[in-house]
Amino acid sequence: MTVDSSMSSGSCRLEDELEECFFTAKNVCKPVEELRRPPTLQEIKQQIASYNSREKNCLGMKLSEDGTYTGFIKVHLKLRRPVTVPAGIRPQSIYDAIKEVNLAATTDKRTSFYLPLDAIKQLHISSTTTVSEVIQGLLKKFMVVDNPQKFALFKRIHKDGQVLFQKLSVADCPLYLRLLAGPDTDVLSFVLKENETGEVEWDAFSIPELQNFLTILEKEEQDKIEQVQKKYDKFRQKLEEALRESQGQPG
């Protein structure tokens, strides 16, 4: 069997063209994130000036000589589960706040309670402050001793008449997002919620919490076993009754 040389060379050219098109498409269709360049100092100045002109609560941003800037963000707390805090600790005083006294470290006793739903905490942060640092700062202010991995910071935006939540990466910088969106919290706001990852991060739980989970699971398992046993006992009883009737035997 022979192959036509013209057909063979045409196939090779076609393969080369397809390969070239595929290579070009891969390089042209890059994600937007890869093409985004960091803003220049002049652009930051202009953005901060625009932001401050629209900020009505004297909470403007301040630019430093090194190009970083500081400002305020508000975080809404939407925690459905209780948090763990030290038991029997007095409220934090001004002295404690100034000296950064860690009151949680003064006792090993723990208790749990629910933080007020929709409570709002205002934070003064830098443009280099990350989401991870914001979460840790919030937990410290409320003396929450739970692992920070249990929590996540979301940005809440309004789009097409809907309220949408997007989980932020721990490396994101909330103040930069605030600057881009402007001071209007209806356009963008930050929300602290439980970290629903789809996969349980067991390392984030303490030994007593894990033991409590095991107790709950064992109880649920036993309940399910009893339900299945009752179901099949009832089914077996009906089968035996049907057999006796078919054989003409009295019950």
Tab-separated table of C-alpha atoms in Angstrom:
chain	number	residue	atom	x	y	z
A	1	MET	CA	0.000	0.000	0.000
A	2	THR	CA	1.421	3.396	-1.049
A	3	VAL	CA	0.653	6.870	0.244
A	4	ASP	CA	0.220	9.834	-2.059
A	5	SER	CA	3.100	12.252	-1.335
A	6	SER	CA	0.938	15.328	-1.988
A	7	MET	CA	-1.661	14.086	0.489
A	8	SER	CA	1.039	13.317	3.026
A	9	SER	CA	2.671	16.755	2.721
A	10	GLY	CA	-0.791	18.394	2.939
A	11	SER	CA	-1.553	16.499	6.143
A	12	CYS	CA	1.752	17.604	7.627
A	13	ARG	CA	1.039	21.223	6.752
A	14	LEU	CA	-2.427	20.930	8.272
A	15	GLU	CA	-0.977	19.455	11.483
A	16	ASP	CA	1.620	22.231	11.619
A	17	GLU	CA	-1.066	24.890	11.165
A	18	LEU	CA	-3.265	23.341	13.853
A	19	GLU	CA	-0.308	23.127	16.240
A	20	GLU	CA	0.582	26.778	15.542
A	21	CYS	CA	-3.025	27.892	16.094
A	22	PHE	CA	-3.199	25.933	19.341
A	23	PHE	CA	0.099	27.448	20.545
A	24	THR	CA	-1.102	30.952	19.636
A	25	ALA	CA	-4.466	30.457	21.353
A	26	LYS	CA	-2.779	29.298	24.550
A	27	ASN	CA	-0.689	32.447	24.674
A	28	VAL	CA	-3.415	34.890	23.669
A	29	CYS	CA	-6.135	33.601	26.004
A	30	LYS	CA	-4.278	34.255	29.222
A	31	PRO	CA	-6.301	34.914	32.360
A	32	VAL	CA	-6.875	38.566	33.130
A	33	GLU	CA	-5.035	38.183	36.420
A	34	GLU	CA	-1.790	37.316	34.652
A	35	LEU	CA	-1.968	40.427	32.471
A	36	ARG	CA	-2.827	42.805	35.309
A	37	ARG	CA	0.094	44.988	36.304
A	38	PRO	CA	0.491	46.638	39.706
A	39	PRO	CA	-0.639	50.286	39.797
A	40	THR	CA	1.971	53.003	39.605
A	41	LEU	CA	2.518	55.483	42.437
A	42	GLN	CA	0.805	58.188	40.404
A	43	GLU	CA	-2.221	55.953	39.823
A	44	ILE	CA	-2.426	55.184	43.546
A	45	LYS	CA	-2.319	58.910	44.334
A	46	GLN	CA	-5.166	59.566	41.909
A	47	GLN	CA	-7.238	56.661	43.264
A	48	ILE	CA	-6.741	57.781	46.876
A	49	ALA	CA	-7.654	61.376	45.991
A	50	SER	CA	-10.818	60.150	44.266
A	51	TYR	CA	-11.638	57.869	47.202
A	52	ASN	CA	-11.177	60.605	49.820
A	53	SER	CA	-13.338	63.031	47.843
A	54	ARG	CA	-16.243	60.568	48.128
A	55	GLU	CA	-15.652	59.519	51.758
A	56	LYS	CA	-18.104	61.393	53.985
A	57	ASN	CA	-17.187	59.988	57.425
A	58	CYS	CA	-13.645	61.357	57.808
A	59	LEU	CA	-12.264	57.853	57.212
A	60	GLY	CA	-10.076	58.644	54.244
A	61	MET	CA	-6.905	56.871	53.172
A	62	LYS	CA	-3.416	58.250	53.765
A	63	LEU	CA	-0.503	57.682	51.395
A	64	SER	CA	3.009	57.145	52.755
A	65	GLU	CA	6.266	58.101	51.062
A	66	ASP	CA	7.111	54.465	50.349
A	67	GLY	CA	3.951	54.024	48.275
A	68	THR	CA	1.966	52.117	50.879
A	69	TYR	CA	-1.189	53.584	52.341
A	70	THR	CA	-3.456	53.148	55.341
A	71	GLY	CA	-7.196	53.337	55.780
A	72	PHE	CA	-10.264	51.786	57.346
A	73	ILE	CA	-12.413	48.793	56.501
A	74	LYS	CA	-15.578	47.547	58.173
A	75	VAL	CA	-16.164	43.835	58.640
A	76	HIS	CA	-19.608	42.334	59.249
A	77	LEU	CA	-19.617	39.255	61.485
A	78	LYS	CA	-21.940	36.504	60.267
A	79	LEU	CA	-20.980	33.509	62.387
A	80	ARG	CA	-23.638	30.837	62.802
A	81	ARG	CA	-21.654	28.697	65.238
A	82	PRO	CA	-20.366	29.588	68.718
A	83	VAL	CA	-16.772	30.663	69.200
A	84	THR	CA	-14.358	29.617	71.943
A	85	VAL	CA	-13.130	32.275	74.369
A	86	PRO	CA	-11.263	32.243	77.710
A	87	ALA	CA	-13.548	31.761	80.707
A	88	GLY	CA	-13.647	34.322	83.526
A	89	ILE	CA	-11.605	36.997	81.758
A	90	ARG	CA	-12.235	40.646	82.567
A	91	PRO	CA	-12.946	43.020	79.658
A	92	GLN	CA	-9.914	44.420	77.886
A	93	SER	CA	-8.807	47.797	79.248
A	94	ILE	CA	-7.149	50.683	77.408
A	95	TYR	CA	-3.888	49.712	79.084
A	96	ASP	CA	-4.197	46.152	77.747
A	97	ALA	CA	-4.858	47.441	74.243
A	98	ILE	CA	-1.872	49.820	74.298
A	99	LYS	CA	0.508	47.264	75.782
A	100	GLU	CA	-0.960	44.483	73.599
A	101	VAL	CA	-1.599	42.275	76.614
A	102	ASN	CA	-2.833	38.821	75.557
A	103	LEU	CA	-5.552	38.177	78.121
A	104	ALA	CA	-6.400	34.809	76.557
A	105	ALA	CA	-3.002	33.492	77.599
A	106	THR	CA	-3.680	34.177	81.281
A	107	THR	CA	-5.990	31.163	81.709
A	108	ASP	CA	-6.509	27.674	80.312
A	109	LYS	CA	-10.243	27.687	81.019
A	110	ARG	CA	-12.470	27.929	77.958
A	111	THR	CA	-16.114	28.608	77.250
A	112	SER	CA	-18.236	29.082	74.132
A	113	PHE	CA	-20.755	31.715	73.157
A	114	TYR	CA	-22.375	33.216	70.073
A	115	LEU	CA	-21.070	36.519	68.772
A	116	PRO	CA	-23.843	39.027	67.951
A	117	LEU	CA	-25.081	38.337	64.434
A	118	ASP	CA	-24.343	41.180	62.014
A	119	ALA	CA	-22.024	42.922	64.442
A	120	ILE	CA	-19.689	45.335	62.652
A	121	LYS	CA	-16.027	45.864	63.511
A	122	GLN	CA	-13.990	48.710	62.065
A	123	LEU	CA	-10.287	48.097	61.478
A	124	HIS	CA	-7.451	50.482	60.635
A	125	ILE	CA	-5.107	48.593	58.322
A	126	SER	CA	-2.378	49.061	55.736
A	127	SER	CA	-2.378	48.346	52.025
A	128	THR	CA	-0.022	45.447	52.778
A	129	THR	CA	-2.311	43.893	55.415
A	130	THR	CA	-3.515	40.509	54.173
A	131	VAL	CA	-6.812	38.711	54.699
A	132	SER	CA	-5.044	36.281	57.024
A	133	GLU	CA	-3.863	39.170	59.211
A	134	VAL	CA	-7.337	40.745	59.222
A	135	ILE	CA	-8.886	37.484	60.442
A	136	GLN	CA	-6.266	37.094	63.165
A	137	GLY	CA	-6.784	40.723	64.229
A	138	LEU	CA	-10.553	40.271	64.505
A	139	LEU	CA	-10.200	37.105	66.575
A	140	LYS	CA	-7.736	38.852	68.873
A	141	LYS	CA	-10.090	41.804	69.423
A	142	PHE	CA	-12.861	39.435	70.523
A	143	MET	CA	-10.380	37.192	72.417
A	144	VAL	CA	-11.442	34.222	70.293
A	145	VAL	CA	-8.975	31.352	70.714
A	146	ASP	CA	-10.281	29.185	67.866
A	147	ASN	CA	-7.901	28.362	65.028
A	148	PRO	CA	-8.041	31.145	62.371
A	149	GLN	CA	-8.364	28.457	59.691
A	150	LYS	CA	-11.957	27.961	60.860
A	151	PHE	CA	-12.862	31.384	59.457
A	152	ALA	CA	-12.812	33.073	56.070
A	153	LEU	CA	-13.227	36.633	54.846
A	154	PHE	CA	-15.699	37.213	52.026
A	155	LYS	CA	-16.392	40.220	49.874
A	156	ARG	CA	-20.079	40.987	49.387
A	157	ILE	CA	-21.049	42.723	46.166
A	158	HIS	CA	-24.295	43.676	44.452
A	159	LYS	CA	-24.645	42.595	40.844
A	160	ASP	CA	-27.751	42.547	38.636
A	161	GLY	CA	-29.990	43.014	41.673
A	162	GLN	CA	-28.428	40.085	43.521
A	163	VAL	CA	-26.170	39.922	46.578
A	164	LEU	CA	-23.112	37.776	45.864
A	165	PHE	CA	-20.417	36.490	48.221
A	166	GLN	CA	-16.901	35.659	47.073
A	167	LYS	CA	-14.342	34.071	49.360
A	168	LEU	CA	-11.058	35.972	49.465
A	169	SER	CA	-7.639	34.352	49.401
A	170	VAL	CA	-5.630	34.624	52.615
A	171	ALA	CA	-3.035	36.587	50.601
A	172	ASP	CA	-5.494	39.202	49.275
A	173	CYS	CA	-5.213	42.766	50.584
A	174	PRO	CA	-8.664	44.082	51.628
A	175	LEU	CA	-7.667	47.762	51.675
A	176	TYR	CA	-6.664	47.610	48.006
A	177	LEU	CA	-10.075	46.107	47.175
A	178	ARG	CA	-11.693	48.876	49.223
A	179	LEU	CA	-9.743	51.491	47.273
A	180	LEU	CA	-10.766	50.059	43.906
A	181	ALA	CA	-14.444	49.816	44.884
A	182	GLY	CA	-14.654	53.206	46.588
A	183	PRO	CA	-16.100	53.997	50.019
A	184	ASP	CA	-19.689	52.919	49.265
A	185	THR	CA	-20.369	49.747	51.291
A	186	ASP	CA	-23.365	48.982	49.065
A	187	VAL	CA	-20.879	48.395	46.255
A	188	LEU	CA	-18.460	46.310	48.330
A	189	SER	CA	-18.395	45.150	51.940
A	190	PHE	CA	-16.457	42.545	53.901
A	191	VAL	CA	-18.005	39.669	55.844
A	192	LEU	CA	-16.405	37.215	58.273
A	193	LYS	CA	-17.985	33.766	58.062
A	194	GLU	CA	-17.173	30.169	58.852
A	195	ASN	CA	-14.684	28.662	56.435
A	196	GLU	CA	-16.852	26.292	54.391
A	197	THR	CA	-14.209	24.566	52.269
A	198	GLY	CA	-16.099	21.395	51.393
A	199	GLU	CA	-13.317	19.452	53.110
A	200	VAL	CA	-13.079	19.448	56.892
A	201	GLU	CA	-9.769	20.835	58.142
A	202	TRP	CA	-9.417	18.595	61.179
A	203	ASP	CA	-6.195	20.280	62.267
A	204	ALA	CA	-8.208	23.392	63.048
A	205	PHE	CA	-10.095	21.663	65.899
A	206	SER	CA	-8.967	21.022	69.452
A	207	ILE	CA	-8.830	17.560	71.045
A	208	PRO	CA	-12.041	18.105	73.125
A	209	GLU	CA	-13.877	19.253	69.985
A	210	LEU	CA	-12.758	16.169	68.050
A	211	GLN	CA	-13.810	13.905	70.938
A	212	ASN	CA	-17.200	15.589	70.989
A	213	PHE	CA	-17.549	14.978	67.236
A	214	LEU	CA	-16.817	11.286	67.775
A	215	THR	CA	-19.495	11.066	70.478
A	216	ILE	CA	-22.045	12.673	68.161
A	217	LEU	CA	-21.090	10.395	65.262
A	218	GLU	CA	-21.371	7.271	67.441
A	219	LYS	CA	-24.839	8.319	68.594
A	220	GLU	CA	-25.956	9.029	65.017
A	221	GLU	CA	-24.517	5.689	63.907
A	222	GLN	CA	-26.394	3.819	66.650
A	223	ASP	CA	-29.643	5.611	65.764
A	224	LYS	CA	-29.245	4.626	62.112
A	225	ILE	CA	-28.528	1.008	63.046
A	226	GLU	CA	-31.678	0.865	65.161
A	227	GLN	CA	-33.758	2.398	62.356
A	228	VAL	CA	-32.489	-0.194	59.866
A	229	GLN	CA	-33.063	-3.055	62.310
A	230	LYS	CA	-36.649	-1.946	62.966
A	231	LYS	CA	-37.283	-1.618	59.249
A	232	TYR	CA	-36.111	-5.157	58.459
A	233	ASP	CA	-37.750	-6.662	61.551
A	234	LYS	CA	-41.067	-5.280	60.338
A	235	PHE	CA	-40.392	-6.542	56.808
A	236	ARG	CA	-39.483	-10.008	58.132
A	237	GLN	CA	-42.685	-10.116	60.214
A	238	LYS	CA	-44.825	-9.389	57.150
A	239	LEU	CA	-43.039	-12.046	55.127
A	240	GLU	CA	-43.590	-14.658	57.840
A	241	GLU	CA	-47.271	-13.715	58.059
A	242	ALA	CA	-47.607	-14.056	54.285
A	243	LEU	CA	-45.937	-17.482	54.377
A	244	ARG	CA	-48.275	-18.752	57.102
A	245	GLU	CA	-51.345	-17.546	55.213
A	246	SER	CA	-50.185	-19.193	52.007
A	247	GLN	CA	-49.620	-22.520	53.851
A	248	GLY	CA	-52.962	-22.296	55.618
A	249	GLN	CA	-51.421	-22.243	59.053
A	250	PRO	CA	-53.074	-20.229	61.799
A	251	GLY	CA	-51.000	-17.415	63.290
